[in-house]
mmCIF file of C-alpha atoms and ligand atoms in Angstrom:
data_model
loop_
_atom_site.group_PDB
_atom_site.id
_atom_site.type_symbol
_atom_site.label_atom_id
_atom_site.label_comp_id
_atom_site.label_asym_id
_atom_site.label_seq_id
_atom_site.Cartn_x
_atom_site.Cartn_y
_atom_site.Cartn_z
ATOM 1 C CA MET I 18 48.769 -33.386 -138.229
ATOM 2 C CA LYS I 19 46.121 -35.645 -140.542
ATOM 3 C CA ASN I 20 46.467 -35.729 -143.586
ATOM 4 C CA LEU I 21 43.543 -35.094 -145.530
ATOM 5 C CA LEU I 22 43.985 -37.774 -147.717
ATOM 6 C CA ASP I 23 43.867 -40.803 -145.040
ATOM 7 C CA LEU I 24 39.814 -39.246 -144.636
ATOM 8 C CA LYS I 25 37.212 -41.573 -145.173
ATOM 9 C CA ILE I 26 34.262 -39.350 -146.280
ATOM 10 C CA GLU I 27 32.215 -41.128 -142.853
ATOM 11 C CA ASP I 28 35.005 -39.802 -141.279
ATOM 12 C CA LEU I 29 34.696 -36.144 -143.138
ATOM 13 C CA GLU I 30 31.515 -36.153 -141.720
ATOM 14 C CA ASP I 31 31.832 -36.109 -138.261
ATOM 15 C CA TYR I 32 34.529 -33.473 -138.841
ATOM 16 C CA PHE I 33 32.218 -31.335 -139.980
ATOM 17 C CA ILE I 34 29.572 -32.410 -137.640
ATOM 18 C CA SER I 35 32.451 -31.526 -135.083
ATOM 19 C CA ILE I 36 33.109 -27.850 -136.023
ATOM 20 C CA GLY I 37 29.029 -27.760 -136.546
ATOM 21 C CA GLU I 38 28.969 -27.836 -139.725
ATOM 22 C CA LYS I 39 26.985 -29.505 -142.213
ATOM 23 C CA LYS I 40 28.224 -33.272 -143.074
ATOM 24 C CA TYR I 41 27.469 -33.057 -146.637
ATOM 25 C CA LYS I 42 30.453 -30.682 -146.999
ATOM 26 C CA ALA I 43 32.697 -33.730 -146.822
ATOM 27 C CA LEU I 44 31.366 -35.252 -150.549
ATOM 28 C CA GLN I 45 32.514 -31.699 -151.753
ATOM 29 C CA VAL I 46 35.852 -31.962 -149.988
ATOM 30 C CA PHE I 47 35.945 -35.648 -151.839
ATOM 31 C CA GLU I 48 34.872 -33.956 -155.427
ATOM 32 C CA TRP I 49 37.994 -31.625 -154.780
ATOM 33 C CA LEU I 50 40.618 -33.998 -153.779
ATOM 34 C CA TYR I 51 39.483 -36.762 -156.323
ATOM 35 C CA ILE I 52 37.754 -35.720 -158.691
ATOM 36 C CA HIS I 53 38.657 -32.126 -159.831
ATOM 37 C CA LYS I 54 42.289 -33.541 -158.148
ATOM 38 C CA GLU I 55 43.012 -29.980 -155.707
ATOM 39 C CA TYR I 56 45.256 -30.232 -152.897
ATOM 40 C CA ASP I 57 44.643 -26.584 -152.768
ATOM 41 C CA ILE I 58 42.448 -26.372 -149.390
ATOM 42 C CA ASN I 59 42.624 -22.475 -149.957
ATOM 43 C CA ASN I 60 40.656 -23.165 -153.924
ATOM 44 C CA PHE I 61 38.156 -25.270 -152.822
ATOM 45 C CA THR I 62 35.450 -22.597 -153.968
ATOM 46 C CA ASN I 63 32.046 -23.310 -152.937
ATOM 47 C CA ILE I 64 33.218 -23.838 -149.298
ATOM 48 C CA ASN I 65 33.202 -20.910 -147.063
ATOM 49 C CA LYS I 66 36.142 -19.171 -146.195
ATOM 50 C CA ASP I 67 35.777 -19.689 -142.461
ATOM 51 C CA ILE I 68 35.269 -23.379 -142.877
ATOM 52 C CA ARG I 69 38.596 -23.412 -145.256
ATOM 53 C CA ASN I 70 40.349 -21.916 -142.997
ATOM 54 C CA LYS I 71 39.280 -24.456 -140.520
ATOM 55 C CA LEU I 72 40.569 -27.262 -143.050
ATOM 56 C CA LEU I 73 43.398 -25.177 -143.082
ATOM 57 C CA ASN I 74 44.516 -25.256 -139.571
ATOM 58 C CA ASP I 75 43.217 -29.578 -138.765
ATOM 59 C CA PHE I 76 45.469 -31.208 -142.260
ATOM 60 C CA LYS I 77 48.152 -30.823 -143.939
ATOM 61 C CA ILE I 78 47.924 -32.462 -147.708
ATOM 62 C CA ASN I 79 51.287 -33.539 -148.739
ATOM 63 C CA PHE I 80 52.818 -35.972 -151.274
ATOM 64 C CA ILE I 81 55.068 -38.773 -151.155
ATOM 65 C CA SER I 82 57.172 -38.817 -154.563
ATOM 66 C CA ILE I 83 57.534 -40.489 -157.408
ATOM 67 C CA LYS I 84 61.742 -41.266 -156.750
ATOM 68 C CA ARG I 85 62.591 -43.740 -159.586
ATOM 69 C CA ARG I 86 60.127 -45.381 -162.663
ATOM 70 C CA GLU I 87 61.601 -48.248 -164.408
ATOM 71 C CA VAL I 88 59.523 -49.213 -167.660
ATOM 72 C CA GLY I 89 59.338 -52.709 -169.114
ATOM 73 C CA ASP I 90 57.537 -54.365 -171.237
ATOM 74 C CA LEU I 91 53.610 -53.219 -170.576
ATOM 75 C CA VAL I 92 54.591 -52.298 -167.088
ATOM 76 C CA LYS I 93 56.403 -49.689 -165.246
ATOM 77 C CA LYS I 94 57.385 -49.597 -161.813
ATOM 78 C CA TYR I 95 58.060 -46.987 -159.088
ATOM 79 C CA LEU I 96 60.052 -46.645 -156.571
ATOM 80 C CA PHE I 97 58.205 -44.027 -154.125
ATOM 81 C CA GLU I 98 60.020 -41.958 -151.262
ATOM 82 C CA LEU I 99 58.587 -41.657 -148.202
ATOM 83 C CA GLU I 100 57.931 -38.169 -145.770
ATOM 84 C CA ASP I 101 60.890 -40.070 -143.667
ATOM 85 C CA HIS I 102 62.893 -41.562 -146.429
ATOM 86 C CA ASN I 103 61.814 -44.897 -146.537
ATOM 87 C CA TYR I 104 60.991 -47.131 -149.457
ATOM 88 C CA VAL I 105 58.163 -48.755 -151.611
ATOM 89 C CA GLU I 106 57.172 -49.357 -154.575
ATOM 90 C CA ALA I 107 54.356 -50.238 -156.941
ATOM 91 C CA VAL I 108 54.034 -51.765 -160.548
ATOM 92 C CA LEU I 109 52.050 -50.418 -162.878
ATOM 93 C CA MET I 110 50.038 -52.970 -165.667
ATOM 94 C CA TYR I 111 48.728 -52.671 -168.972
ATOM 95 C CA HIS I 112 46.878 -55.630 -169.214
ATOM 96 C CA ASP I 113 44.380 -56.090 -172.504
ATOM 97 C CA TYR I 114 41.384 -55.258 -169.721
ATOM 98 C CA GLY I 115 42.679 -52.171 -168.346
ATOM 99 C CA LEU I 116 44.600 -50.555 -166.296
ATOM 100 C CA SER I 117 46.302 -52.124 -163.180
ATOM 101 C CA VAL I 118 48.269 -51.247 -160.156
ATOM 102 C CA CYS I 119 50.086 -53.400 -157.602
ATOM 103 C CA ILE I 120 50.630 -51.575 -154.728
ATOM 104 C CA SER I 121 52.463 -51.847 -151.237
ATOM 105 C CA SER I 122 50.681 -52.048 -147.762
ATOM 106 C CA GLN I 123 53.934 -51.792 -145.327
ATOM 107 C CA VAL I 124 57.281 -51.011 -145.270
ATOM 108 C CA GLY I 125 59.267 -54.221 -144.858
ATOM 109 C CA CYS I 126 57.125 -57.319 -144.402
ATOM 110 C CA ASN I 127 57.858 -59.428 -141.123
ATOM 111 C CA MET I 128 55.410 -62.703 -142.457
ATOM 112 C CA GLY I 129 59.119 -63.704 -143.676
ATOM 113 C CA CYS I 130 58.313 -66.117 -146.680
ATOM 114 C CA LYS I 131 61.454 -68.130 -147.730
ATOM 115 C CA PHE I 132 60.916 -67.395 -151.687
ATOM 116 C CA CYS I 133 60.298 -63.588 -151.234
ATOM 117 C CA GLU I 134 62.694 -60.792 -151.934
ATOM 118 C CA SER I 135 59.690 -58.638 -150.041
ATOM 119 C CA GLY I 136 60.010 -59.569 -146.490
ATOM 120 C CA ARG I 137 64.167 -59.585 -146.630
ATOM 121 C CA LEU I 138 63.902 -56.439 -145.525
ATOM 122 C CA LYS I 139 61.662 -56.713 -142.049
ATOM 123 C CA LYS I 140 58.984 -54.731 -141.961
ATOM 124 C CA VAL I 141 59.741 -51.339 -140.597
ATOM 125 C CA ARG I 142 56.272 -49.353 -140.339
ATOM 126 C CA ASN I 143 52.302 -49.811 -141.657
ATOM 127 C CA LEU I 144 51.639 -47.256 -144.236
ATOM 128 C CA GLU I 145 49.276 -45.045 -143.378
ATOM 129 C CA THR I 146 46.404 -44.565 -145.761
ATOM 130 C CA TYR I 147 47.353 -41.531 -147.698
ATOM 131 C CA GLU I 148 50.519 -43.450 -148.815
ATOM 132 C CA MET I 149 48.398 -46.290 -149.961
ATOM 133 C CA VAL I 150 45.707 -43.692 -152.035
ATOM 134 C CA GLU I 151 48.851 -41.753 -153.232
ATOM 135 C CA GLN I 152 50.403 -44.716 -155.092
ATOM 136 C CA ILE I 153 47.237 -44.395 -156.864
ATOM 137 C CA LEU I 154 47.166 -41.195 -157.182
ATOM 138 C CA LEU I 155 50.675 -40.034 -158.536
ATOM 139 C CA ILE I 156 50.793 -42.941 -160.984
ATOM 140 C CA GLU I 157 47.724 -41.731 -162.373
ATOM 141 C CA ASN I 158 48.970 -38.572 -162.636
ATOM 142 C CA ASP I 159 52.180 -39.474 -163.942
ATOM 143 C CA ILE I 160 50.569 -41.490 -166.860
ATOM 144 C CA LYS I 161 47.790 -39.333 -167.446
ATOM 145 C CA ASP I 162 44.973 -41.871 -167.065
ATOM 146 C CA LYS I 163 42.770 -43.729 -165.185
ATOM 147 C CA ILE I 164 43.865 -46.819 -163.247
ATOM 148 C CA ASN I 165 40.759 -49.527 -163.330
ATOM 149 C CA ASN I 166 42.060 -52.434 -161.091
ATOM 150 C CA VAL I 167 43.802 -51.788 -157.968
ATOM 151 C CA VAL I 168 45.647 -55.092 -156.066
ATOM 152 C CA VAL I 169 47.033 -54.943 -152.863
ATOM 153 C CA MET I 170 49.886 -57.599 -153.305
ATOM 154 C CA GLY I 171 52.913 -55.425 -153.457
ATOM 155 C CA ILE I 172 55.456 -55.588 -149.979
ATOM 156 C CA GLY I 173 53.457 -56.033 -147.063
ATOM 157 C CA GLU I 174 50.922 -58.180 -145.280
ATOM 158 C CA PRO I 175 47.990 -55.918 -146.249
ATOM 159 C CA PHE I 176 45.608 -57.764 -143.507
ATOM 160 C CA ASP I 177 48.782 -56.827 -140.789
ATOM 161 C CA ASN I 178 48.192 -53.345 -141.672
ATOM 162 C CA TYR I 179 43.983 -53.786 -141.696
ATOM 163 C CA ASP I 180 42.610 -50.555 -140.453
ATOM 164 C CA ASN I 181 44.648 -48.583 -142.811
ATOM 165 C CA LEU I 182 43.519 -51.339 -145.410
ATOM 166 C CA ILE I 183 40.461 -50.738 -144.795
ATOM 167 C CA ASN I 184 40.421 -46.445 -144.798
ATOM 168 C CA PHE I 185 42.126 -47.177 -148.202
ATOM 169 C CA LEU I 186 39.325 -49.108 -149.516
ATOM 170 C CA LYS I 187 36.461 -47.347 -148.864
ATOM 171 C CA ILE I 188 38.795 -44.288 -150.536
ATOM 172 C CA ILE I 189 39.251 -45.776 -153.756
ATOM 173 C CA ASN I 190 35.883 -47.693 -154.127
ATOM 174 C CA HIS I 191 33.744 -44.614 -153.612
ATOM 175 C CA PRO I 192 31.884 -43.251 -156.247
ATOM 176 C CA LYS I 193 33.103 -39.442 -155.603
ATOM 177 C CA GLY I 194 36.688 -41.092 -154.549
ATOM 178 C CA LEU I 195 38.413 -42.791 -157.050
ATOM 179 C CA ALA I 196 35.346 -44.991 -157.799
ATOM 180 C CA ILE I 197 37.263 -48.424 -158.598
ATOM 181 C CA GLY I 198 34.711 -51.007 -158.331
ATOM 182 C CA ALA I 199 34.961 -52.978 -155.506
ATOM 183 C CA ARG I 200 34.963 -56.342 -158.041
ATOM 184 C CA HIS I 201 37.930 -54.431 -159.889
ATOM 185 C CA ILE I 202 40.176 -54.440 -156.038
ATOM 186 C CA THR I 203 41.754 -57.854 -154.857
ATOM 187 C CA VAL I 204 43.441 -57.926 -151.098
ATOM 188 C CA SER I 205 45.968 -61.028 -150.946
ATOM 189 C CA THR I 206 46.997 -61.979 -147.490
ATOM 190 C CA CYS I 207 49.181 -64.881 -146.773
ATOM 191 C CA GLY I 208 46.460 -66.218 -144.252
ATOM 192 C CA ILE I 209 45.603 -64.300 -141.398
ATOM 193 C CA VAL I 210 42.525 -65.872 -139.812
ATOM 194 C CA PRO I 211 41.005 -63.207 -137.501
ATOM 195 C CA LYS I 212 41.181 -60.838 -140.365
ATOM 196 C CA ILE I 213 40.016 -63.144 -143.024
ATOM 197 C CA GLU I 214 36.795 -63.954 -140.096
ATOM 198 C CA GLU I 215 36.785 -59.895 -139.931
ATOM 199 C CA PHE I 216 37.035 -59.192 -144.223
ATOM 200 C CA SER I 217 33.775 -61.539 -144.457
ATOM 201 C CA ASN I 218 31.415 -58.671 -142.862
ATOM 202 C CA LEU I 219 32.942 -55.804 -144.374
ATOM 203 C CA ASP I 220 30.670 -54.897 -146.640
ATOM 204 C CA LEU I 221 31.818 -54.163 -150.270
ATOM 205 C CA GLN I 222 32.531 -56.832 -152.790
ATOM 206 C CA ILE I 223 35.913 -56.461 -152.871
ATOM 207 C CA ASN I 224 37.975 -59.766 -154.105
ATOM 208 C CA LEU I 225 40.024 -61.589 -151.603
ATOM 209 C CA ALA I 226 43.014 -63.882 -152.493
ATOM 210 C CA LEU I 227 44.855 -66.312 -150.108
ATOM 211 C CA SER I 228 48.603 -67.043 -150.559
ATOM 212 C CA LEU I 229 48.258 -70.850 -149.694
ATOM 213 C CA HIS I 230 51.414 -72.348 -152.012
ATOM 214 C CA ALA I 231 50.901 -75.655 -150.042
ATOM 215 C CA PRO I 232 48.599 -78.469 -149.699
ATOM 216 C CA ASP I 233 49.923 -79.875 -146.282
ATOM 217 C CA ASP I 234 51.327 -78.673 -143.249
ATOM 218 C CA GLU I 235 54.715 -79.750 -143.866
ATOM 219 C CA THR I 236 55.561 -78.061 -146.969
ATOM 220 C CA ARG I 237 54.030 -74.964 -146.416
ATOM 221 C CA ASP I 238 55.722 -75.162 -142.740
ATOM 222 C CA LYS I 239 59.069 -75.014 -144.702
ATOM 223 C CA ILE I 240 58.457 -72.063 -146.649
ATOM 224 C CA MET I 241 55.795 -69.898 -144.961
ATOM 225 C CA PRO I 242 56.117 -69.102 -141.564
ATOM 226 C CA ILE I 243 53.016 -67.692 -141.094
ATOM 227 C CA ASN I 244 51.548 -71.401 -141.069
ATOM 228 C CA LYS I 245 52.952 -72.225 -137.424
ATOM 229 C CA VAL I 246 50.843 -69.584 -136.239
ATOM 230 C CA TYR I 247 47.639 -70.374 -138.996
ATOM 231 C CA ASN I 248 48.096 -73.724 -140.278
ATOM 232 C CA ILE I 249 46.459 -74.866 -143.364
ATOM 233 C CA SER I 250 43.012 -76.145 -141.950
ATOM 234 C CA LYS I 251 43.022 -72.469 -139.930
ATOM 235 C CA VAL I 252 42.817 -70.642 -142.847
ATOM 236 C CA MET I 253 41.050 -73.482 -145.000
ATOM 237 C CA SER I 254 37.716 -73.350 -142.453
ATOM 238 C CA ALA I 255 37.939 -69.597 -142.116
ATOM 239 C CA LEU I 256 37.984 -69.259 -146.024
ATOM 240 C CA LYS I 257 35.115 -71.831 -145.805
ATOM 241 C CA LYS I 258 32.849 -69.672 -143.441
ATOM 242 C CA TYR I 259 34.157 -66.800 -145.800
ATOM 243 C CA ILE I 260 32.484 -68.261 -148.432
ATOM 244 C CA SER I 261 29.417 -68.943 -147.380
ATOM 245 C CA LYS I 262 29.333 -65.822 -145.961
ATOM 246 C CA THR I 263 29.899 -63.298 -148.445
ATOM 247 C CA ASN I 264 28.852 -65.608 -151.248
ATOM 248 C CA ARG I 265 32.221 -64.651 -153.191
ATOM 249 C CA ARG I 266 34.239 -66.650 -155.354
ATOM 250 C CA VAL I 267 38.290 -66.442 -153.747
ATOM 251 C CA THR I 268 41.498 -66.416 -155.130
ATOM 252 C CA ILE I 269 44.033 -69.323 -153.942
ATOM 253 C CA GLU I 270 48.193 -67.917 -154.746
ATOM 254 C CA TYR I 271 49.713 -71.227 -155.496
ATOM 255 C CA VAL I 272 53.510 -70.050 -156.493
ATOM 256 C CA MET I 273 55.294 -73.216 -158.258
ATOM 257 C CA LEU I 274 58.889 -73.212 -156.799
ATOM 258 C CA ASN I 275 60.818 -76.165 -157.843
ATOM 259 C CA MET I 276 61.152 -79.662 -156.182
ATOM 260 C CA VAL I 277 59.290 -77.882 -152.993
ATOM 261 C CA ASN I 278 55.867 -77.676 -153.958
ATOM 262 C CA ASP I 279 54.908 -79.031 -157.907
ATOM 263 C CA SER I 280 55.159 -82.596 -157.410
ATOM 264 C CA ILE I 281 52.124 -84.551 -158.784
ATOM 265 C CA GLU I 282 51.655 -85.493 -154.881
ATOM 266 C CA HIS I 283 51.529 -82.037 -154.198
ATOM 267 C CA ALA I 284 48.444 -81.564 -157.207
ATOM 268 C CA ASN I 285 46.471 -84.380 -156.150
ATOM 269 C CA LYS I 286 46.520 -83.515 -152.328
ATOM 270 C CA LEU I 287 45.228 -79.759 -153.426
ATOM 271 C CA VAL I 288 42.584 -81.170 -155.557
ATOM 272 C CA LEU I 289 41.137 -83.165 -152.447
ATOM 273 C CA LEU I 290 42.256 -79.558 -150.290
ATOM 274 C CA LEU I 291 39.942 -77.371 -152.926
ATOM 275 C CA LYS I 292 37.468 -79.748 -154.635
ATOM 276 C CA GLY I 293 33.895 -78.469 -154.164
ATOM 277 C CA MET I 294 34.906 -75.137 -152.952
ATOM 278 C CA ASN I 295 33.772 -71.703 -154.656
ATOM 279 C CA VAL I 296 37.582 -71.225 -154.999
ATOM 280 C CA TYR I 297 39.972 -70.772 -158.377
ATOM 281 C CA VAL I 298 43.888 -71.833 -158.343
ATOM 282 C CA ASN I 299 46.132 -69.182 -159.471
ATOM 283 C CA LEU I 300 49.537 -70.935 -160.215
ATOM 284 C CA ILE I 301 52.416 -68.173 -160.193
ATOM 285 C CA PRO I 302 55.174 -69.700 -162.501
ATOM 286 C CA TYR I 303 58.148 -67.977 -159.738
ATOM 287 C CA ASN I 304 59.906 -65.097 -160.125
ATOM 288 C CA GLU I 305 63.857 -65.865 -159.132
ATOM 289 C CA THR I 306 65.594 -63.710 -157.145
ATOM 290 C CA LYS I 307 69.658 -63.476 -156.993
ATOM 291 C CA ASN I 308 69.410 -63.707 -153.050
ATOM 292 C CA ILE I 309 67.450 -66.544 -152.999
ATOM 293 C CA ASP I 310 67.275 -70.446 -154.054
ATOM 294 C CA PHE I 311 64.370 -71.354 -155.385
ATOM 295 C CA THR I 312 64.019 -71.706 -158.449
ATOM 296 C CA LYS I 313 60.818 -71.460 -161.132
ATOM 297 C CA SER I 314 58.686 -75.300 -161.537
ATOM 298 C CA LYS I 315 59.961 -77.106 -164.500
ATOM 299 C CA ARG I 316 56.185 -78.898 -164.462
ATOM 300 C CA ILE I 317 53.551 -76.468 -164.372
ATOM 301 C CA LYS I 318 51.501 -78.086 -167.023
ATOM 302 C CA GLU I 319 51.368 -80.950 -165.936
ATOM 303 C CA PHE I 320 50.449 -79.677 -162.358
ATOM 304 C CA LYS I 321 47.604 -77.768 -164.189
ATOM 305 C CA ASP I 322 46.347 -80.643 -165.630
ATOM 306 C CA ILE I 323 45.986 -82.039 -162.913
ATOM 307 C CA LEU I 324 44.404 -79.827 -161.087
ATOM 308 C CA ILE I 325 41.547 -79.400 -164.627
ATOM 309 C CA LYS I 326 41.176 -82.909 -164.482
ATOM 310 C CA ASN I 327 39.640 -82.890 -160.960
ATOM 311 C CA GLY I 328 37.340 -79.952 -161.704
ATOM 312 C CA LEU I 329 38.949 -77.181 -160.366
ATOM 313 C CA ASN I 330 39.462 -73.960 -162.171
ATOM 314 C CA VAL I 331 42.677 -73.405 -162.420
ATOM 315 C CA THR I 332 44.444 -69.907 -164.490
ATOM 316 C CA VAL I 333 48.524 -69.476 -164.869
ATOM 317 C CA ARG I 334 49.389 -65.863 -163.641
ATOM 318 C CA LYS I 335 50.746 -64.043 -166.750
ATOM 319 C CA GLU I 336 54.786 -63.428 -166.415
ATOM 320 C CA PHE I 337 55.699 -59.956 -166.907
ATOM 321 C CA GLY I 338 58.084 -57.111 -165.082
ATOM 322 C CA GLY I 339 60.766 -59.706 -164.322
ATOM 323 C CA ASN I 340 63.040 -57.771 -166.362
ATOM 324 C CA ILE I 341 62.993 -54.649 -164.310
ATOM 325 C CA SER I 342 62.347 -57.024 -160.819
ATOM 326 C CA ALA I 343 58.725 -55.609 -160.986
ATOM 327 C CA ALA I 344 57.503 -59.014 -160.879
ATOM 328 C CA CYS I 345 55.710 -60.707 -157.678
ATOM 329 C CA GLY I 346 57.892 -61.341 -154.933
ATOM 330 C CA GLN I 347 60.642 -59.344 -156.071
ATOM 331 C CA LEU I 348 59.695 -55.598 -155.128
ATOM 332 C CA ARG I 349 61.727 -53.713 -152.472
ATOM 333 C CA SER I 350 61.859 -51.109 -149.911
ATOM 334 C CA LYS I 351 64.877 -49.654 -150.530
ATOM 335 C CA GLU I 352 66.477 -47.021 -153.150
ATOM 336 C CA VAL I 353 69.292 -49.401 -154.983
HETATM 337 N N1 SAH F 401 51.933 -60.749 -148.151
HETATM 338 C C1 SAH F 401 50.508 -60.822 -149.196
HETATM 339 C C2 SAH F 401 50.871 -59.926 -150.524
HETATM 340 C C3 SAH F 401 51.540 -60.338 -150.850
HETATM 341 S S1 SAH F 401 51.356 -60.366 -152.620
HETATM 342 C C4 SAH F 401 50.320 -62.672 -149.445
HETATM 343 O O1 SAH F 401 51.650 -63.068 -149.118
HETATM 344 O O2 SAH F 401 49.483 -62.763 -150.371
HETATM 345 C C5 SAH F 401 52.482 -61.271 -153.624
HETATM 346 C C6 SAH F 401 52.329 -62.794 -154.199
HETATM 347 O O3 SAH F 401 53.560 -63.054 -154.683
HETATM 348 C C7 SAH F 401 52.220 -63.496 -153.013
HETATM 349 O O4 SAH F 401 51.492 -64.470 -153.261
HETATM 350 C C8 SAH F 401 53.999 -64.388 -152.575
HETATM 351 O O5 SAH F 401 53.888 -65.523 -151.955
HETATM 352 C C9 SAH F 401 53.790 -64.263 -154.347
HETATM 353 N N2 SAH F 401 54.607 -64.244 -154.538
HETATM 354 C C10 SAH F 401 56.496 -63.744 -153.352
HETATM 355 N N3 SAH F 401 57.190 -64.196 -154.135
HETATM 356 C C11 SAH F 401 56.994 -64.507 -155.256
HETATM 357 C C12 SAH F 401 58.099 -64.871 -156.236
HETATM 358 N N4 SAH F 401 59.387 -64.562 -156.150
HETATM 359 N N5 SAH F 401 57.746 -64.822 -157.290
HETATM 360 C C13 SAH F 401 56.511 -65.407 -157.751
HETATM 361 N N6 SAH F 401 55.385 -65.200 -156.277
HETATM 362 C C14 SAH F 401 56.090 -64.677 -155.872
#
């Protein structure tokens, strides 16, 4: 049986039409779920009993659960247990501009980036739409506050779970859903080219971030196996199409790995690759994890200065969450 929290408004409208009802009922259901936070269908009082019974017959509403919370400086990490006893993590961050959550899209990940802890467990399965939605609902309920920003940068490759991802984005963005503004939502991909193309057709102003991490194929091949499938020239041409179609600025993520991708030569190559494009570069200080040998670059400032001198927009990602293993690349699909 499908979870009611899997359905976007259009799906609910189709459902009501299919049972011979008016489609505006879909909005009423959305209001119960996402505005009143009412999860007992029997209490949907403006919907008559016959229809409620149909809903009860056709849908369930059950929740993943918070298995553990860890509190750090301006962050909270949540370990969720899914109904089939798999685990994923999400991170709540207290930014000066509001509350932001980083959510997971898969149990494990198949992309195999050499520096990332999350991918040490191969993909077990995609998350269902409701499992992504509920990460936000449960965190909001836990802190009794509203989330303003969502980044899909937790465990998993969101574009490897494309359909559920899009459903999720539409539910959280809908004004009667969680009403999180599209410009406050960012999806990060390691560069699945056909999905970048599909994403450019989406009629929502959601931000896209690309995990580039190297300016040449030789370096990228060593750290990101996906580069063997979609190399830099393929990814960059997909991005250029995306930008010209959507007119949106793309974030280029670049994790700074000591002696791997952080030389002056790398910086100069990155300038040549990105010059003139509507992008901004987010340099990510590498978060070390005990199972992986890469170390944090010591040349972040020099690297950044070269990019800036050459006219690129650059920021360095704020580091937090490291002390509770809640930082980028440290999340795990494991209980311990
Ligand atoms: N699969 C998506 C979503 C993961 S987002 C993607 O690849 O974009 C997480 C970001 O953190 C990615 O840019 C990822 O490359 C980066 N990252 C992974 N491990 C890291 C680590 N140990 N330190 C810092 N950043 C890391």
